[in-house]
Short mmCIF file of C-alpha atoms in Angstrom, two decimals:
data_model
loop_
_atom_site.label_atom_id
_atom_site.label_comp_id
_atom_site.label_asym_id
_atom_site.label_seq_id
_atom_site.Cartn_x
_atom_site.Cartn_y
_atom_site.Cartn_z
CA MET A 65 0.16 0.02 0.11
CA GLN A 66 1.45 3.36 -0.92
CA PHE A 67 0.37 4.99 2.43
CA PHE A 68 2.67 2.62 4.40
CA GLU A 69 5.53 2.91 1.72
CA GLU A 70 5.86 6.57 1.89
CA LEU A 71 5.15 6.88 5.87
CA GLY A 72 9.06 6.84 6.41
CA ASN A 73 9.33 9.51 4.00
CA TYR A 74 6.96 12.22 5.03
CA THR A 75 6.84 14.00 8.45
CA PHE A 76 2.89 15.02 7.91
CA LEU A 77 2.23 11.47 7.44
CA GLN A 78 3.93 10.46 10.53
CA HIS A 79 1.91 13.32 12.29
CA ALA A 80 -1.03 12.17 11.07
CA VAL A 81 -0.57 8.58 12.20
CA LEU A 82 0.55 10.03 15.52
CA ALA A 83 -2.42 12.22 16.02
CA SER A 84 -4.57 9.31 15.12
CA LEU A 85 -3.16 7.10 17.90
CA LEU A 86 -3.38 9.71 20.41
CA ALA A 87 -6.68 10.64 19.62
CA SER A 88 -7.86 7.00 19.71
CA ILE A 89 -7.02 6.85 23.45
CA ALA A 90 -9.07 9.47 24.49
CA CYS A 91 -11.85 8.21 21.97
CA GLY A 92 -11.89 4.81 23.36
CA VAL A 93 -12.23 5.75 26.99
CA MET A 94 -14.63 8.84 26.68
CA GLY A 95 -16.57 7.10 23.83
CA SER A 96 -17.55 4.30 26.28
CA TYR A 97 -18.93 6.69 28.66
CA VAL A 98 -20.80 8.76 26.01
CA VAL A 99 -22.35 5.35 24.77
CA VAL A 100 -23.38 3.93 28.23
CA ARG A 101 -24.66 7.21 29.30
CA ARG A 102 -26.48 7.76 26.17
CA ILE A 103 -25.25 11.46 25.72
CA SER A 104 -23.97 11.30 22.25
CA TYR A 105 -26.30 14.26 21.58
CA ILE A 106 -24.35 16.23 24.26
CA ALA A 107 -21.20 15.49 22.40
CA GLY A 108 -22.53 16.36 19.31
CA ALA A 109 -23.53 20.08 20.75
CA ILE A 110 -20.12 20.37 21.97
CA ALA A 111 -18.58 19.45 18.80
CA HIS A 112 -20.48 22.09 16.66
CA CYS A 113 -20.11 24.70 19.16
CA VAL A 114 -16.30 24.33 18.81
CA LEU A 115 -16.45 26.21 15.48
CA GLY A 116 -17.00 29.30 17.32
CA GLY A 117 -13.60 28.90 19.06
CA MET A 118 -11.74 27.72 16.07
CA GLY A 119 -13.19 30.56 13.91
CA MET A 120 -12.43 33.31 16.53
CA ALA A 121 -9.08 32.00 16.95
CA ARG A 122 -8.47 31.74 13.18
CA TYR A 123 -9.67 35.39 12.98
CA LEU A 124 -7.32 36.59 15.56
CA GLN A 125 -4.43 34.86 14.07
CA VAL A 126 -4.69 36.15 10.60
CA VAL A 127 -6.06 39.58 11.18
CA HIS A 128 -4.60 40.49 14.26
CA GLY A 129 -1.22 38.41 14.38
CA MET A 130 -1.64 36.51 17.41
CA GLU A 131 -0.01 33.56 16.58
CA PHE A 132 -0.44 31.74 19.70
CA PHE A 133 -3.95 31.74 19.23
CA THR A 134 -4.33 28.52 16.93
CA PRO A 135 -7.57 27.09 16.21
CA LEU A 136 -7.06 24.00 18.53
CA VAL A 137 -6.32 26.32 21.38
CA GLY A 138 -9.59 28.23 20.19
CA ALA A 139 -11.54 24.79 19.98
CA THR A 140 -10.36 23.78 23.51
CA LEU A 141 -11.70 26.97 25.04
CA ALA A 142 -14.86 26.84 23.36
CA ALA A 143 -15.36 23.06 24.33
CA ILE A 144 -14.49 23.83 28.00
CA ILE A 145 -17.03 26.55 28.09
CA ALA A 146 -19.88 24.66 26.14
CA ALA A 147 -19.47 21.58 28.43
CA PHE A 148 -19.55 24.07 31.32
CA ILE A 149 -22.98 25.54 30.24
CA ILE A 150 -24.38 22.21 29.10
CA GLY A 151 -23.39 20.78 32.46
CA LEU A 152 -25.10 23.26 34.54
CA ALA A 153 -27.93 23.51 32.33
CA THR A 154 -28.44 19.51 32.65
CA LEU A 155 -27.92 19.82 36.64
CA TYR A 156 -30.16 22.43 37.58
CA ALA A 157 -33.17 22.43 34.38
CA ARG A 158 -33.25 18.96 33.61
CA GLN A 159 -36.57 19.36 31.66
CA ARG A 160 -35.19 22.10 29.26
CA SER A 161 -31.97 20.80 28.72
CA ASP A 162 -32.47 19.75 25.21
CA THR A 163 -33.34 23.65 24.38
CA VAL A 164 -29.73 24.47 25.80
CA LEU A 165 -28.08 21.79 23.92
CA SER A 166 -29.76 23.63 20.68
CA VAL A 167 -28.88 26.80 21.63
CA VAL A 168 -25.10 25.96 22.43
CA TRP A 169 -24.86 24.06 19.15
CA ALA A 170 -26.27 26.76 17.03
CA LEU A 171 -24.89 29.76 18.72
CA GLY A 172 -21.21 28.23 18.37
CA MET A 173 -21.85 27.36 14.74
CA ALA A 174 -23.07 31.02 14.10
CA ILE A 175 -20.07 32.61 16.08
CA GLY A 176 -17.83 30.49 13.91
CA ILE A 177 -19.21 31.14 10.66
CA THR A 178 -19.12 35.13 11.45
CA PHE A 179 -15.89 35.19 12.36
CA ILE A 180 -14.41 32.80 9.53
CA THR A 181 -16.33 35.14 6.56
CA ARG A 182 -14.19 38.00 8.07
CA THR A 183 -10.86 36.19 7.89
CA PRO A 184 -9.13 36.07 4.29
CA GLY A 185 -8.96 32.44 2.94
CA TYR A 186 -12.06 31.40 4.92
CA TYR A 187 -13.34 28.60 2.47
CA GLN A 188 -10.44 26.13 3.00
CA ASP A 189 -10.70 26.81 6.84
CA LEU A 190 -14.22 26.09 6.94
CA MET A 191 -13.84 23.02 4.96
CA SER A 192 -11.25 21.87 7.08
CA TYR A 193 -13.01 22.50 10.27
CA LEU A 194 -16.09 20.92 9.26
CA PHE A 195 -14.62 17.65 7.70
CA GLY A 196 -11.16 17.57 9.51
CA ASP A 197 -7.73 17.96 7.75
CA ILE A 198 -5.63 15.25 9.54
CA LEU A 199 -2.71 15.76 6.98
CA MET A 200 -2.25 19.30 8.15
CA VAL A 201 -1.58 18.66 12.05
CA GLY A 202 1.52 20.34 13.11
CA ARG A 203 4.07 19.58 15.92
CA GLY A 204 2.75 22.09 18.38
CA ASP A 205 -0.82 20.54 17.53
CA LEU A 206 0.65 16.98 18.50
CA TRP A 207 2.11 18.20 21.94
CA LEU A 208 -1.41 19.70 22.88
CA ILE A 209 -3.13 16.37 21.83
CA ALA A 210 -0.75 14.50 23.96
CA GLY A 211 -1.07 16.81 26.96
CA LEU A 212 -5.03 16.39 26.80
CA ASP A 213 -4.80 12.69 26.39
CA LEU A 214 -2.66 12.69 29.53
CA VAL A 215 -5.21 14.76 31.31
CA ILE A 216 -8.08 12.40 30.42
CA VAL A 217 -6.27 9.18 31.23
CA ILE A 218 -4.80 10.18 34.54
CA ALA A 219 -8.65 11.53 35.63
CA THR A 220 -10.06 8.25 34.31
CA LEU A 221 -7.72 6.09 36.38
CA LEU A 222 -8.40 8.36 39.62
CA PHE A 223 -12.13 8.57 39.16
CA TYR A 224 -13.25 5.25 37.48
CA ASN A 225 -15.10 4.22 40.41
CA LYS A 226 -17.09 7.40 40.76
CA PHE A 227 -17.56 8.21 37.06
CA LEU A 228 -19.21 4.38 37.33
CA VAL A 229 -21.36 5.11 40.17
CA ILE A 230 -22.56 8.48 39.04
CA SER A 231 -23.46 6.98 35.51
CA PHE A 232 -25.34 3.70 37.09
CA ASN A 233 -27.21 5.02 39.84
CA GLU A 234 -26.65 8.94 40.60
CA GLU A 235 -28.87 8.87 43.92
CA LEU A 236 -26.59 5.96 45.28
CA ALA A 237 -23.56 8.07 44.69
CA ARG A 238 -25.52 11.21 46.34
CA LEU A 239 -26.15 8.96 49.38
CA ARG A 240 -22.78 7.95 49.89
CA GLY A 241 -21.63 11.71 50.09
CA ILE A 242 -19.97 11.53 46.40
CA LYS A 243 -20.13 15.38 44.98
CA VAL A 244 -22.43 14.27 41.89
CA GLY A 245 -22.55 17.47 40.24
CA PHE A 246 -18.80 18.10 40.44
CA TYR A 247 -18.13 14.71 38.87
CA ASN A 248 -21.04 15.23 36.17
CA LEU A 249 -19.41 18.32 35.36
CA LEU A 250 -15.55 16.68 35.06
CA LEU A 251 -16.84 13.97 32.95
CA LEU A 252 -18.58 16.49 30.41
CA GLU A 253 -15.20 18.47 30.77
CA LEU A 254 -13.22 15.38 29.56
CA ILE A 255 -15.79 14.52 27.12
CA ALA A 256 -15.38 17.98 25.70
CA LEU A 257 -11.52 17.85 25.43
CA THR A 258 -11.85 14.51 23.78
CA VAL A 259 -14.23 15.90 21.09
CA VAL A 260 -11.51 18.60 20.55
CA LEU A 261 -8.97 15.84 19.59
CA LEU A 262 -11.37 14.32 17.29
CA VAL A 263 -12.16 17.38 15.37
CA GLN A 264 -8.52 17.28 14.53
CA VAL A 265 -9.22 13.67 12.82
CA VAL A 266 -12.64 13.74 11.17
CA GLY A 267 -13.85 17.25 11.76
CA LEU A 268 -16.68 18.50 13.69
CA VAL A 269 -19.54 17.31 11.65
CA MET A 270 -18.27 13.53 12.13
CA VAL A 271 -17.10 13.55 15.84
CA ILE A 272 -20.09 12.21 17.24
CA ALA A 273 -19.63 8.98 15.00
CA LEU A 274 -15.98 8.77 15.72
CA LEU A 275 -16.79 8.87 19.37
CA ALA A 276 -19.64 6.45 19.44
CA LEU A 277 -18.89 3.86 16.95
CA PRO A 278 -15.81 2.25 18.44
CA ALA A 279 -17.23 2.16 21.92
CA ALA A 280 -20.90 1.01 20.61
CA THR A 281 -19.38 -1.71 18.54
CA ALA A 282 -17.03 -3.02 21.61
CA ALA A 283 -20.27 -3.08 23.74
CA GLN A 284 -21.44 -5.57 21.02
CA VAL A 285 -19.05 -8.11 22.37
CA THR A 286 -18.13 -7.51 25.84
CA LYS A 287 -20.24 -6.20 29.16
CA ASN A 288 -17.55 -4.71 31.15
CA LEU A 289 -16.92 -0.84 31.22
CA TRP A 290 -12.93 -1.10 31.31
CA LYS A 291 -12.66 -3.97 28.71
CA MET A 292 -15.17 -1.82 26.62
CA MET A 293 -12.76 0.88 26.70
CA LEU A 294 -9.69 -0.89 25.90
CA LEU A 295 -11.51 -2.72 22.95
CA ALA A 296 -12.82 0.93 21.72
CA ILE A 297 -9.46 2.13 21.62
CA ILE A 298 -7.96 -0.71 19.75
CA LEU A 299 -11.13 -0.30 17.24
CA SER A 300 -10.49 3.53 17.09
CA VAL A 301 -7.01 3.09 16.05
CA LEU A 302 -7.84 0.19 13.39
CA PHE A 303 -10.63 2.79 12.00
CA THR A 304 -8.48 6.00 11.95
CA ILE A 305 -5.22 4.44 10.61
CA GLY A 306 -7.33 2.02 8.37
CA GLY A 307 -9.40 5.11 7.02
CA LEU A 308 -5.86 7.12 6.49
CA ALA A 309 -4.30 4.42 4.36
CA ILE A 310 -7.12 3.69 2.30
CA SER A 311 -7.93 7.14 1.46
CA TYR A 312 -4.37 8.29 0.98
CA GLU A 313 -3.67 6.66 -2.49
CA PRO A 314 -7.21 7.61 -4.25
CA GLU A 315 -6.89 10.92 -2.47
CA LEU A 316 -10.56 10.41 -1.00
CA PRO A 317 -11.07 12.72 1.96
CA ALA A 318 -9.70 10.96 5.16
CA GLY A 319 -12.16 12.10 7.90
CA ALA A 320 -14.98 10.46 5.73
CA THR A 321 -13.20 7.44 4.92
CA VAL A 322 -12.40 6.76 8.58
CA ILE A 323 -16.25 7.09 9.50
CA GLU A 324 -17.34 4.99 6.66
CA LEU A 325 -15.07 2.11 7.62
CA ALA A 326 -16.27 2.37 11.36
CA GLY A 327 -19.95 2.60 10.16
CA LEU A 328 -19.46 -0.41 8.00
CA VAL A 329 -17.46 -2.40 10.79
CA TYR A 330 -20.34 -1.60 13.32
CA LEU A 331 -23.05 -2.70 10.89
CA VAL A 332 -21.27 -5.73 9.89
CA ILE A 333 -21.07 -6.43 13.50
CA ILE A 334 -24.56 -6.02 14.55
CA LEU A 335 -25.67 -8.16 11.46
CA ALA A 336 -23.55 -10.95 12.45
CA LYS A 337 -24.77 -11.04 15.83
CA TRP A 338 -28.32 -10.97 14.80
CA LEU A 339 -27.62 -13.70 12.37
CA TRP A 340 -25.60 -15.74 15.09
CA SER A 341 -28.82 -15.44 17.62
CA ARG A 342 -31.11 -16.64 15.04
CA ARG A 343 -29.27 -19.61 14.49
CA ALA A 344 -28.81 -20.31 18.01
CA ALA A 345 -32.55 -19.75 18.55
CA LYS A 346 -33.27 -22.17 15.62
CA GLU A 347 -30.88 -24.96 16.74
CA SER A 348 -32.64 -24.85 20.56
CA MET B 203 -35.66 11.66 72.54
CA ASP B 204 -36.62 7.93 72.99
CA ARG B 205 -33.66 5.89 72.16
CA SER B 206 -35.70 3.07 70.84
CA HIS B 207 -37.07 5.24 67.96
CA LEU B 208 -34.70 4.91 65.22
CA ILE B 209 -36.85 7.24 62.80
CA GLU B 210 -38.80 9.92 63.76
CA VAL B 211 -40.70 11.99 61.18
CA ASN B 212 -42.67 15.01 62.75
CA GLY B 213 -44.96 17.49 61.05
CA LEU B 214 -43.15 16.85 57.83
CA SER B 215 -44.93 18.69 54.75
CA PHE B 216 -43.36 18.43 51.35
CA ALA B 217 -44.42 19.71 47.74
CA TYR B 218 -42.57 19.64 44.42
CA ASN B 219 -44.31 22.60 43.26
CA SER B 220 -47.32 24.13 45.06
CA GLU B 221 -49.53 21.59 45.71
CA LEU B 222 -48.45 19.51 49.03
CA VAL B 223 -47.71 15.95 48.26
CA LEU B 224 -47.39 14.91 51.73
CA LYS B 225 -49.11 17.31 54.55
CA ASP B 226 -48.11 17.19 58.39
CA VAL B 227 -46.98 13.68 58.53
CA THR B 228 -45.77 12.50 62.01
CA PHE B 229 -44.89 8.82 62.74
CA SER B 230 -41.81 6.87 64.15
CA ILE B 231 -40.20 3.59 63.68
CA ASN B 232 -38.61 1.55 66.11
CA ALA B 233 -35.22 -0.06 65.97
CA GLY B 234 -35.51 -3.76 64.60
CA ASP B 235 -38.82 -3.02 63.21
CA MET B 236 -40.01 -3.90 59.56
CA VAL B 237 -42.29 -1.35 58.06
CA ALA B 238 -44.04 -1.17 54.72
CA LEU B 239 -45.06 2.17 53.35
CA VAL B 240 -48.14 1.37 51.47
CA GLY B 241 -50.90 3.61 49.43
CA PRO B 242 -52.34 4.44 46.13
CA ASN B 243 -50.20 5.74 43.17
CA GLY B 244 -49.34 9.19 43.74
CA GLY B 245 -50.03 9.09 47.40
CA GLY B 246 -46.67 9.92 48.21
CA LYS B 247 -44.93 6.68 49.40
CA THR B 248 -41.80 7.20 47.20
CA THR B 249 -41.40 10.85 48.05
CA LEU B 250 -41.75 9.89 51.82
CA LEU B 251 -38.86 7.56 51.18
CA ARG B 252 -36.80 9.75 49.37
CA LEU B 253 -37.25 12.36 52.44
CA LEU B 254 -36.11 9.84 54.84
CA LEU B 255 -33.06 9.25 52.81
CA GLY B 256 -32.34 12.79 52.66
CA LEU B 257 -32.72 12.93 49.05
CA LEU B 258 -35.48 15.51 49.31
CA ARG B 259 -35.81 18.19 51.93
CA PRO B 260 -38.90 18.79 53.71
CA ARG B 261 -40.66 22.09 53.01
CA GLN B 262 -41.97 21.87 57.01
CA GLY B 263 -41.16 19.84 59.74
CA THR B 264 -38.15 17.45 60.38
CA VAL B 265 -37.02 13.88 59.96
CA ARG B 266 -34.67 12.74 62.45
CA ILE B 267 -32.89 9.28 61.85
CA PHE B 268 -30.71 8.38 64.90
CA GLY B 269 -31.87 11.95 66.17
CA LYS B 270 -30.12 13.49 63.49
CA PRO B 271 -30.79 14.80 60.10
CA PRO B 272 -30.82 12.19 57.18
CA ALA B 273 -27.78 13.77 55.29
CA GLU B 274 -25.50 13.54 58.09
CA VAL B 275 -26.09 9.36 58.73
CA SER B 276 -26.43 8.69 55.13
CA PRO B 277 -23.78 6.16 55.29
CA ARG B 278 -25.51 4.41 57.86
CA LEU B 279 -28.47 3.65 55.58
CA GLY B 280 -28.85 1.35 52.85
CA TYR B 281 -30.86 2.17 49.85
CA VAL B 282 -32.40 0.05 47.11
CA PRO B 283 -33.67 1.86 44.43
CA GLN B 284 -36.48 0.56 42.19
CA ARG B 285 -35.26 -1.77 39.80
CA ALA B 286 -36.58 0.14 36.72
CA VAL B 287 -34.21 3.37 37.35
CA VAL B 288 -31.12 1.33 37.00
CA ASP B 289 -30.39 0.56 33.23
CA PRO B 290 -30.30 -3.16 32.73
CA ASP B 291 -27.96 -2.81 30.10
CA PHE B 292 -25.21 -1.03 32.07
CA PRO B 293 -21.65 -3.16 31.15
CA VAL B 294 -20.80 -4.07 34.62
CA ASN B 295 -20.94 -7.45 36.39
CA VAL B 296 -22.55 -8.46 39.58
CA LEU B 297 -19.66 -7.77 41.81
CA ASP B 298 -18.95 -4.42 39.91
CA VAL B 299 -22.44 -3.37 41.07
CA VAL B 300 -22.20 -4.67 44.96
CA LEU B 301 -18.73 -2.85 45.08
CA MET B 302 -20.36 0.46 44.13
CA GLY B 303 -21.87 0.49 47.98
CA ARG B 304 -18.58 0.94 48.97
CA ILE B 305 -18.02 3.95 47.28
CA GLU B 306 -16.45 6.87 49.58
CA ARG B 307 -15.93 10.59 48.76
CA ARG B 308 -12.33 10.40 49.77
CA ARG B 309 -10.94 7.20 48.07
CA CYS B 310 -9.67 7.40 44.56
CA GLY B 311 -8.18 4.53 42.35
CA PRO B 312 -9.45 0.76 42.76
CA TYR B 313 -11.54 -0.80 45.60
CA GLY B 314 -8.94 -2.67 47.91
CA ARG B 315 -9.12 -6.23 48.95
CA GLN B 316 -10.92 -5.80 52.24
CA ASN B 317 -13.91 -4.01 50.30
CA ARG B 318 -13.73 -7.20 47.78
CA GLN B 319 -14.26 -9.28 50.89
CA GLN B 320 -17.27 -7.28 52.11
CA ALA B 321 -18.93 -7.37 48.65
CA LEU B 322 -18.60 -11.09 48.62
CA THR B 323 -19.94 -11.44 52.05
CA ALA B 324 -22.84 -9.46 50.71
CA LEU B 325 -23.46 -11.53 47.88
CA GLU B 326 -23.33 -14.67 49.95
CA GLN B 327 -26.24 -13.17 52.05
CA VAL B 328 -28.36 -12.98 49.24
CA GLY B 329 -27.35 -16.01 47.82
CA LEU B 330 -25.70 -14.73 44.44
CA ALA B 331 -21.84 -15.46 45.20
CA GLU B 332 -21.98 -17.96 42.27
CA LEU B 333 -23.15 -15.40 39.92
CA ARG B 334 -20.45 -12.65 40.97
CA ALA B 335 -18.87 -12.66 37.53
CA ARG B 336 -22.00 -12.76 35.55
CA PRO B 337 -22.80 -9.66 33.41
CA PHE B 338 -25.72 -7.63 35.15
CA SER B 339 -27.76 -7.68 31.77
CA GLU B 340 -27.68 -11.33 31.86
CA LEU B 341 -29.61 -11.59 35.07
CA SER B 342 -33.31 -12.41 35.70
CA GLY B 343 -35.44 -9.83 37.43
CA GLY B 344 -35.13 -11.31 40.81
CA GLU B 345 -31.54 -11.69 40.54
CA ARG B 346 -31.12 -8.49 39.54
CA GLN B 347 -33.14 -7.02 42.59
CA ARG B 348 -31.11 -9.40 45.05
CA THR B 349 -27.95 -7.75 43.44
CA LEU B 350 -29.28 -4.24 44.25
CA ILE B 351 -30.03 -5.44 48.13
CA ALA B 352 -26.39 -6.97 48.06
CA GLN B 353 -25.33 -3.36 46.95
CA ALA B 354 -27.02 -1.73 49.95
CA LEU B 355 -25.65 -4.32 52.26
CA CYS B 356 -22.17 -3.96 51.41
CA SER B 357 -21.86 -0.54 52.89
CA GLN B 358 -23.02 -2.32 56.18
CA PRO B 359 -26.26 -0.17 56.75
CA GLU B 360 -28.31 -0.15 60.10
CA ILE B 361 -31.54 0.63 58.14
CA LEU B 362 -32.30 -0.87 54.74
CA LEU B 363 -34.84 1.17 52.64
CA LEU B 364 -36.38 -0.48 49.74
CA ASP B 365 -38.71 1.28 47.04
CA GLU B 366 -40.77 -1.43 45.40
CA PRO B 367 -38.56 -4.30 45.96
CA THR B 368 -40.88 -6.60 44.54
CA ALA B 369 -42.55 -4.75 41.57
CA ASN B 370 -42.70 -6.79 38.33
CA VAL B 371 -41.40 -10.02 39.68
CA ASP B 372 -43.16 -13.16 39.63
CA PHE B 373 -44.77 -14.69 42.80
CA LYS B 374 -42.08 -17.44 43.72
CA VAL B 375 -39.59 -14.51 43.39
CA GLU B 376 -41.78 -12.24 45.50
CA GLN B 377 -41.55 -14.78 48.17
CA MET B 378 -37.96 -15.41 48.13
CA ILE B 379 -37.36 -11.59 48.42
CA TYR B 380 -39.46 -11.29 51.37
CA ASP B 381 -37.95 -14.55 52.97
CA LEU B 382 -34.63 -12.44 52.43
CA LEU B 383 -35.80 -9.51 53.99
CA LYS B 384 -37.15 -11.61 57.19
CA GLU B 385 -33.70 -12.88 57.62
CA LEU B 386 -32.13 -9.66 57.11
CA ASN B 387 -34.77 -8.03 59.42
CA LYS B 388 -33.09 -9.80 62.60
CA GLU B 389 -30.01 -7.31 62.37
CA LEU B 390 -31.32 -4.63 60.28
CA THR B 391 -34.49 -2.38 60.58
CA ILE B 392 -36.40 -2.16 57.35
CA VAL B 393 -38.28 0.26 55.52
CA LEU B 394 -39.89 -0.60 52.20
CA VAL B 395 -42.40 0.79 49.75
CA SER B 396 -45.27 -1.18 48.37
CA HIS B 397 -48.26 -0.41 46.31
CA ASN B 398 -49.41 -4.10 47.03
CA MET B 399 -50.69 -3.84 50.36
CA GLY B 400 -52.32 -7.25 50.21
CA ILE B 401 -49.22 -9.05 49.93
CA VAL B 402 -46.90 -6.66 52.18
CA THR B 403 -48.92 -6.84 55.17
CA LYS B 404 -48.05 -10.74 55.44
CA HIS B 405 -44.74 -10.05 55.63
CA VAL B 406 -44.21 -6.73 57.78
CA ARG B 407 -44.75 -5.80 61.41
CA HIS B 408 -46.37 -2.28 60.55
CA VAL B 409 -47.65 -0.42 57.65
CA VAL B 410 -47.69 3.00 57.32
CA CYS B 411 -50.76 4.02 54.94
CA VAL B 412 -49.51 7.26 52.93
CA ASN B 413 -52.05 9.23 50.97
CA ARG B 414 -51.09 12.80 51.41
CA THR B 415 -50.82 12.20 55.08
CA THR B 416 -50.14 8.94 57.27
CA CYS B 417 -51.49 6.86 59.75
CA ILE B 418 -49.76 3.82 60.96
CA HIS B 419 -51.02 0.45 61.76
CA PRO B 420 -49.83 -2.95 63.06
CA THR B 421 -50.65 -5.88 60.91
CA SER B 422 -52.88 -8.43 62.80
CA ALA B 423 -54.65 -11.14 61.21
CA LEU B 424 -58.20 -10.78 60.30
CA THR B 425 -60.80 -12.05 58.07
CA GLY B 426 -63.27 -10.28 56.38
CA GLU B 427 -65.80 -10.48 53.27
CA LEU B 428 -64.71 -7.47 51.82
CA ILE B 429 -60.90 -8.29 51.73
CA SER B 430 -61.60 -11.75 50.25
CA GLU B 431 -63.59 -9.92 47.27
CA VAL B 432 -60.77 -7.85 46.82
CA TYR B 433 -57.87 -10.47 47.17
CA SER B 434 -58.95 -13.94 46.72
CA GLY B 435 -57.14 -16.62 49.25
CA GLU B 436 -55.64 -16.45 53.03
CA MET B 437 -55.03 -13.13 53.86
CA VAL B 438 -53.39 -10.99 56.80
CA MET B 439 -55.34 -7.77 57.37
CA VAL B 440 -54.45 -4.45 58.46
CA ARG B 441 -56.77 -3.10 61.00
CA HIS B 442 -57.64 -0.02 59.72
CA ASP B 443 -60.24 0.61 62.51
CA VAL B 444 -57.67 0.16 65.13
CA HIS B 445 -54.85 3.10 65.43
CA CYS B 446 -51.49 2.97 67.20
CA PRO B 447 -50.30 6.53 68.67
CA ALA B 448 -47.89 7.79 66.34
CA THR B 449 -44.84 6.77 68.64
CA ASP B 450 -45.93 3.58 69.98
CA HIS B 451 -47.16 0.77 68.20
CA ASP B 452 -47.45 -1.93 70.77
CA GLY B 453 -49.22 -0.19 73.30
CA PRO B 454 -53.02 -0.63 73.73
CA HIS B 455 -54.96 0.31 70.91
CA PRO B 456 -56.82 3.89 70.75
CA PRO B 457 -59.93 4.73 69.30
CA PRO B 458 -60.60 4.11 65.49
CA CYS B 459 -59.28 6.55 63.27
CA GLU B 460 -62.28 8.67 61.85
CA GLU B 461 -60.38 10.41 58.77
CA HIS B 462 -58.63 7.73 57.52
CA PRO B 463 -60.60 7.08 54.20
CA ASN B 464 -59.66 3.48 53.30
CA VAL B 465 -61.04 1.04 55.76
CA GLY B 466 -60.45 -2.57 54.46
CA GLY B 467 -57.37 -2.10 52.41
CA GLY B 468 -58.62 -2.06 48.99
CA TRP B 469 -55.90 -0.54 47.54
#
């Protein structure tokens, strides 16, 4: 395959592979929480809101020469703020949380579009934010991605049991004196950071799919949260690197290919499981 | 305060919005008792249980458990939620679920060996030790309920509070769960919510009838035509015509309760 032959020669390919590997770790761990807690719509709202941060950062970079304000920094800030707003809304105004999600979703995109159209060369920027441009990940981005990964992994190792209890039975956690609001918010923030990583790989439109598909596929074969996380990491690596490799030679969009591969594997596993259970039912 | 009163509710009122769900509720529960909160749907049983647990705050009046507000003693309370509030597809095994009963605010990282031992002991108490590695999603309704009871026992509570422990299980499982609760009642005070008054009164010592306000009754054997119309077969009846005082259920019976709307237990 041309992709693997040229991997040794081009640093942009090496960066892309490294970014995929790093993003997969966060993706498998946080994607599992998103799937078992059934909150992929929250991840979707954060993902789309991120455009506001990216657009603003790009504007400040290009028009006002603030070089340090990369789109990735802007995305991180936007995601943290979005998760905080959504977290408070779902904590204190449960019945109206869908409205808040829609507002965060649309307002973030609106702010992003406004800033991007005020920035020279906006069309290409917009396309790469929406649909991903993993071949453009730079060395600085890689460091930030690695740092975010480290935060996510350490927090999960420390608070695995607490996240488990608040996800399974929030009232039990409250009775045992756990600060449920704090840990819910923390988990949302970690999911938001993961969204930021995945936006680099597949773009913000397809983030929900990449977050949910590896974990949902893993959930078909294991009934244990930490095993689900490990399996989801492995699947995420296969999907992202596989999608990159397949898309490289025919010059297909990498992000879209990654999602197509993940979606295909998920559907095949569901179908195989269904056929298997039918056969087992017939035999018995 | 009389030390034997483990739970004391005094002049309690509660509302979610403007309408009172519970009004001026007063009763007490002694140590070692087994009490059912019964009443019609929407009568406030579950709300009352949540007030006892400290998950809700009263509008007026007080709840005292061990002489303190519930929130201060919550580690000494074991809570078994309605099975329906728990996601049956959640990817955990039986031991994982039971271990959750040992969660503590200050400890981070994995549960130690001592906690695992505690969880195994709790599983043995409910007779599920062999299923400890089984995924929660593959359990039957009764096994799931017993797992949740083990989860509550795992934190070594002094009072066990259960919300509809026998909802949606068949008769055999129901019998098994009540046998288990009777066994646990030798060491623990038990408070449970049930909408099925006919069955629950066979198994508990007192019932608190909850329908916006409460009356507490002893359960004593009684047969009657009205009852056999409502429930077929042999029944234990609640003496709705006889009232205990709010604080002492075992003393001489006072005159009938006139306000009580539901003579004969036809819920």
